[in-house]
């Protein structure tokens, strides 16, 4: 014969319902993460102390040379190209692309599409030196400046002041 089967008690039904609901929520969250968010590479990288520099090639082909004791965080993908300079100094050689490339500190955002420049973040100042091309600076979302090749900018963190040092034109 037949075996007798009993229906689960109401407390078992509630536990099963909660478990299935939790599983469905977790699956929906994982699916949303991979489907709704653009593909992005997120990494944290820091240079070692001492005299060691570190060369990094990002997913978009741009190169970053970190000076000793420097640290960056970055997210590179189809929809985003952003580097945060957390400490120290780095030289950037940015590959051209439609998506702008942003280097951010707490006070200054540097936006480029393809160029070469150096950013030095100190306790009292942030220095930017442009080697090639042109870059846009946005300072505390209050004002903007444009640098051309050979120009430098120094941001005084205490005075909250940006000074742009323009290279004289060579008329020779």
mmCIF file of C-alpha atoms in Angstrom:
data_model
loop_
_atom_site.group_PDB
_atom_site.id
_atom_site.type_symbol
_atom_site.label_atom_id
_atom_site.label_comp_id
_atom_site.label_asym_id
_atom_site.label_seq_id
_atom_site.Cartn_x
_atom_site.Cartn_y
_atom_site.Cartn_z
ATOM 1 C CA UNK A 1 0.000 0.000 0.000
ATOM 2 C CA UNK A 2 -0.329 3.515 0.537
ATOM 3 C CA UNK A 3 1.521 5.580 3.093
ATOM 4 C CA UNK A 4 -0.196 8.267 5.039
ATOM 5 C CA UNK A 5 1.100 11.770 4.400
ATOM 6 C CA UNK A 6 0.443 14.746 6.577
ATOM 7 C CA UNK A 7 0.302 18.348 5.444
ATOM 8 C CA UNK A 8 3.007 20.626 6.859
ATOM 9 C CA UNK A 9 1.964 22.597 9.899
ATOM 10 C CA UNK A 10 1.267 26.309 9.505
ATOM 11 C CA UNK A 11 4.613 27.185 11.150
ATOM 12 C CA UNK A 12 6.432 24.998 8.595
ATOM 13 C CA UNK A 13 4.499 26.692 5.768
ATOM 14 C CA UNK A 14 5.567 30.097 7.067
ATOM 15 C CA UNK A 15 9.227 29.053 7.304
ATOM 16 C CA UNK A 16 9.159 27.622 3.781
ATOM 17 C CA UNK A 17 7.504 30.802 2.498
ATOM 18 C CA UNK A 18 10.136 33.011 4.106
ATOM 19 C CA UNK A 19 12.952 30.844 2.730
ATOM 20 C CA UNK A 20 11.536 30.912 -0.809
ATOM 21 C CA UNK A 21 10.927 34.665 -0.567
ATOM 22 C CA UNK A 22 14.502 35.255 0.580
ATOM 23 C CA UNK A 23 15.886 33.090 -2.203
ATOM 24 C CA UNK A 24 13.817 34.952 -4.804
ATOM 25 C CA UNK A 25 15.008 38.329 -3.447
ATOM 26 C CA UNK A 26 18.649 37.238 -3.542
ATOM 27 C CA UNK A 27 18.294 35.985 -7.130
ATOM 28 C CA UNK A 28 16.637 39.265 -8.169
ATOM 29 C CA UNK A 29 19.433 41.307 -6.550
ATOM 30 C CA UNK A 30 22.181 39.304 -8.287
ATOM 31 C CA UNK A 31 20.374 39.551 -11.632
ATOM 32 C CA UNK A 32 19.889 43.314 -11.234
ATOM 33 C CA UNK A 33 23.570 43.767 -10.358
ATOM 34 C CA UNK A 34 24.774 42.047 -13.533
ATOM 35 C CA UNK A 35 22.048 43.261 -15.918
ATOM 36 C CA UNK A 36 21.382 46.840 -14.832
ATOM 37 C CA UNK A 37 24.887 48.011 -13.962
ATOM 38 C CA UNK A 38 27.376 48.695 -16.754
ATOM 39 C CA UNK A 39 30.452 46.463 -16.835
ATOM 40 C CA UNK A 40 33.094 48.145 -14.704
ATOM 41 C CA UNK A 41 36.500 47.157 -13.433
ATOM 42 C CA UNK A 42 37.064 48.370 -9.898
ATOM 43 C CA UNK A 43 40.438 47.953 -8.210
ATOM 44 C CA UNK A 44 42.518 49.580 -5.541
ATOM 45 C CA UNK A 45 46.214 49.905 -6.198
ATOM 46 C CA UNK A 46 49.017 51.473 -4.221
ATOM 47 C CA UNK A 47 52.715 51.947 -4.808
ATOM 48 C CA UNK A 48 55.194 50.527 -2.361
ATOM 49 C CA UNK A 49 57.196 52.735 -0.037
ATOM 50 C CA UNK A 50 60.799 53.592 -0.761
ATOM 51 C CA UNK A 51 62.121 54.334 -4.229
ATOM 52 C CA UNK A 52 59.782 52.023 -6.125
ATOM 53 C CA UNK A 53 57.424 53.389 -8.785
ATOM 54 C CA UNK A 54 54.567 51.311 -10.114
ATOM 55 C CA UNK A 55 53.350 51.300 -13.723
ATOM 56 C CA UNK A 56 49.737 50.288 -14.279
ATOM 57 C CA UNK A 57 47.873 49.859 -17.554
ATOM 58 C CA UNK A 58 44.136 50.324 -17.070
ATOM 59 C CA UNK A 59 41.430 48.368 -18.920
ATOM 60 C CA UNK A 60 40.990 51.206 -21.464
ATOM 61 C CA UNK A 61 44.707 51.187 -22.358
ATOM 62 C CA UNK A 62 45.575 54.324 -20.365
ATOM 63 C CA UNK A 63 48.822 54.207 -18.373
ATOM 64 C CA UNK A 64 49.361 55.386 -14.800
ATOM 65 C CA UNK A 65 52.823 55.732 -13.244
ATOM 66 C CA UNK A 66 52.488 55.901 -9.483
ATOM 67 C CA UNK A 67 55.249 57.595 -7.540
ATOM 68 C CA UNK A 68 56.516 55.930 -4.329
ATOM 69 C CA UNK A 69 53.967 56.012 -1.511
ATOM 70 C CA UNK A 70 51.074 56.960 -3.813
ATOM 71 C CA UNK A 71 47.638 55.386 -3.824
ATOM 72 C CA UNK A 72 44.775 55.408 -6.314
ATOM 73 C CA UNK A 73 41.347 53.826 -6.616
ATOM 74 C CA UNK A 74 39.846 53.424 -10.057
ATOM 75 C CA UNK A 75 36.789 52.296 -11.993
ATOM 76 C CA UNK A 76 37.213 51.780 -15.736
ATOM 77 C CA UNK A 77 34.439 50.501 -18.002
ATOM 78 C CA UNK A 78 32.253 51.342 -20.983
ATOM 79 C CA UNK A 79 30.288 54.025 -19.117
ATOM 80 C CA UNK A 80 32.937 55.304 -16.722
ATOM 81 C CA UNK A 81 36.665 56.122 -16.620
ATOM 82 C CA UNK A 82 37.473 57.521 -13.192
ATOM 83 C CA UNK A 83 40.574 57.505 -10.997
ATOM 84 C CA UNK A 84 40.715 58.863 -7.453
ATOM 85 C CA UNK A 85 44.157 60.011 -6.341
ATOM 86 C CA UNK A 86 44.069 59.147 -2.646
ATOM 87 C CA UNK A 87 47.651 60.188 -1.870
ATOM 88 C CA UNK A 88 50.969 61.010 -3.473
ATOM 89 C CA UNK A 89 51.611 61.672 -7.168
ATOM 90 C CA UNK A 90 50.843 59.959 -10.443
ATOM 91 C CA UNK A 91 51.547 60.625 -14.120
ATOM 92 C CA UNK A 92 48.717 59.758 -16.498
ATOM 93 C CA UNK A 93 48.882 58.948 -20.201
ATOM 94 C CA UNK A 94 45.213 58.774 -21.197
ATOM 95 C CA UNK A 95 43.960 56.965 -24.281
ATOM 96 C CA UNK A 96 41.464 58.912 -26.379
ATOM 97 C CA UNK A 97 37.859 57.782 -26.102
ATOM 98 C CA UNK A 98 34.352 59.201 -26.218
ATOM 99 C CA UNK A 99 33.947 58.614 -22.484
ATOM 100 C CA UNK A 100 35.811 61.336 -20.566
ATOM 101 C CA UNK A 101 38.598 60.266 -18.198
ATOM 102 C CA UNK A 102 38.386 61.881 -14.740
ATOM 103 C CA UNK A 103 41.078 62.108 -12.074
ATOM 104 C CA UNK A 104 39.550 63.241 -8.794
ATOM 105 C CA UNK A 105 40.884 64.460 -5.477
ATOM 106 C CA UNK A 106 38.694 65.779 -2.673
ATOM 107 C CA UNK A 107 38.776 69.295 -4.136
ATOM 108 C CA UNK A 108 39.611 69.034 -7.838
ATOM 109 C CA UNK A 109 38.259 66.989 -10.734
ATOM 110 C CA UNK A 110 40.452 66.833 -13.852
ATOM 111 C CA UNK A 111 38.527 65.818 -16.975
ATOM 112 C CA UNK A 112 40.253 64.774 -20.206
ATOM 113 C CA UNK A 113 39.559 62.717 -23.318
ATOM 114 C CA UNK A 114 43.188 61.898 -24.180
ATOM 115 C CA UNK A 115 46.382 63.565 -22.946
ATOM 116 C CA UNK A 116 49.379 63.272 -20.620
ATOM 117 C CA UNK A 117 49.630 65.011 -17.237
ATOM 118 C CA UNK A 118 50.906 64.668 -13.662
ATOM 119 C CA UNK A 119 48.944 65.229 -10.447
ATOM 120 C CA UNK A 120 50.681 65.618 -7.071
ATOM 121 C CA UNK A 121 48.505 65.568 -3.963
ATOM 122 C CA UNK A 122 50.153 66.960 -0.842
ATOM 123 C CA UNK A 123 48.845 67.918 2.591
ATOM 124 C CA UNK A 124 48.697 71.638 1.790
ATOM 125 C CA UNK A 125 48.568 71.760 -2.027
ATOM 126 C CA UNK A 126 47.586 69.865 -5.165
ATOM 127 C CA UNK A 127 49.766 70.376 -8.235
ATOM 128 C CA UNK A 128 48.817 69.615 -11.831
ATOM 129 C CA UNK A 129 51.287 69.744 -14.714
ATOM 130 C CA UNK A 130 50.051 69.218 -18.269
ATOM 131 C CA UNK A 131 52.549 67.614 -20.662
ATOM 132 C CA UNK A 132 50.346 67.229 -23.772
ATOM 133 C CA UNK A 133 46.858 68.221 -24.905
ATOM 134 C CA UNK A 134 44.298 70.125 -22.855
ATOM 135 C CA UNK A 135 42.449 69.432 -19.605
ATOM 136 C CA UNK A 136 39.501 70.909 -17.735
ATOM 137 C CA UNK A 137 39.738 71.499 -13.981
ATOM 138 C CA UNK A 138 36.695 71.751 -11.744
ATOM 139 C CA UNK A 139 37.492 73.063 -8.267
ATOM 140 C CA UNK A 140 35.019 72.190 -5.491
ATOM 141 C CA UNK A 141 32.268 72.500 -8.110
ATOM 142 C CA UNK A 142 32.669 76.290 -7.678
ATOM 143 C CA UNK A 143 34.807 77.335 -10.633
ATOM 144 C CA UNK A 144 36.577 75.858 -13.623
ATOM 145 C CA UNK A 145 39.852 76.392 -15.458
ATOM 146 C CA UNK A 146 41.412 75.059 -18.647
ATOM 147 C CA UNK A 147 45.069 74.085 -18.910
ATOM 148 C CA UNK A 148 46.997 73.788 -22.169
ATOM 149 C CA UNK A 149 50.204 71.827 -22.770
ATOM 150 C CA UNK A 150 53.110 73.110 -20.686
ATOM 151 C CA UNK A 151 50.860 74.885 -18.158
ATOM 152 C CA UNK A 152 50.640 74.108 -14.464
ATOM 153 C CA UNK A 153 48.095 74.714 -11.751
ATOM 154 C CA UNK A 154 48.607 74.794 -8.001
ATOM 155 C CA UNK A 155 45.660 74.536 -5.632
ATOM 156 C CA UNK A 156 46.278 75.833 -2.091
ATOM 157 C CA UNK A 157 44.150 73.537 0.083
ATOM 158 C CA UNK A 158 44.168 75.878 3.087
ATOM 159 C CA UNK A 159 43.250 79.055 1.200
ATOM 160 C CA UNK A 160 41.001 77.171 -1.272
ATOM 161 C CA UNK A 161 42.683 79.045 -4.110
ATOM 162 C CA UNK A 162 43.769 77.835 -7.576
ATOM 163 C CA UNK A 163 46.667 79.519 -9.360
ATOM 164 C CA UNK A 164 47.229 78.736 -13.037
ATOM 165 C CA UNK A 165 50.824 79.215 -14.225
ATOM 166 C CA UNK A 166 50.840 79.639 -18.005
ATOM 167 C CA UNK A 167 53.977 78.959 -20.026
ATOM 168 C CA UNK A 168 54.971 82.004 -22.096
ATOM 169 C CA UNK A 169 54.533 81.605 -25.846
ATOM 170 C CA UNK A 170 57.784 81.003 -27.685
ATOM 171 C CA UNK A 171 58.015 83.671 -30.385
ATOM 172 C CA UNK A 172 61.354 82.499 -31.691
#
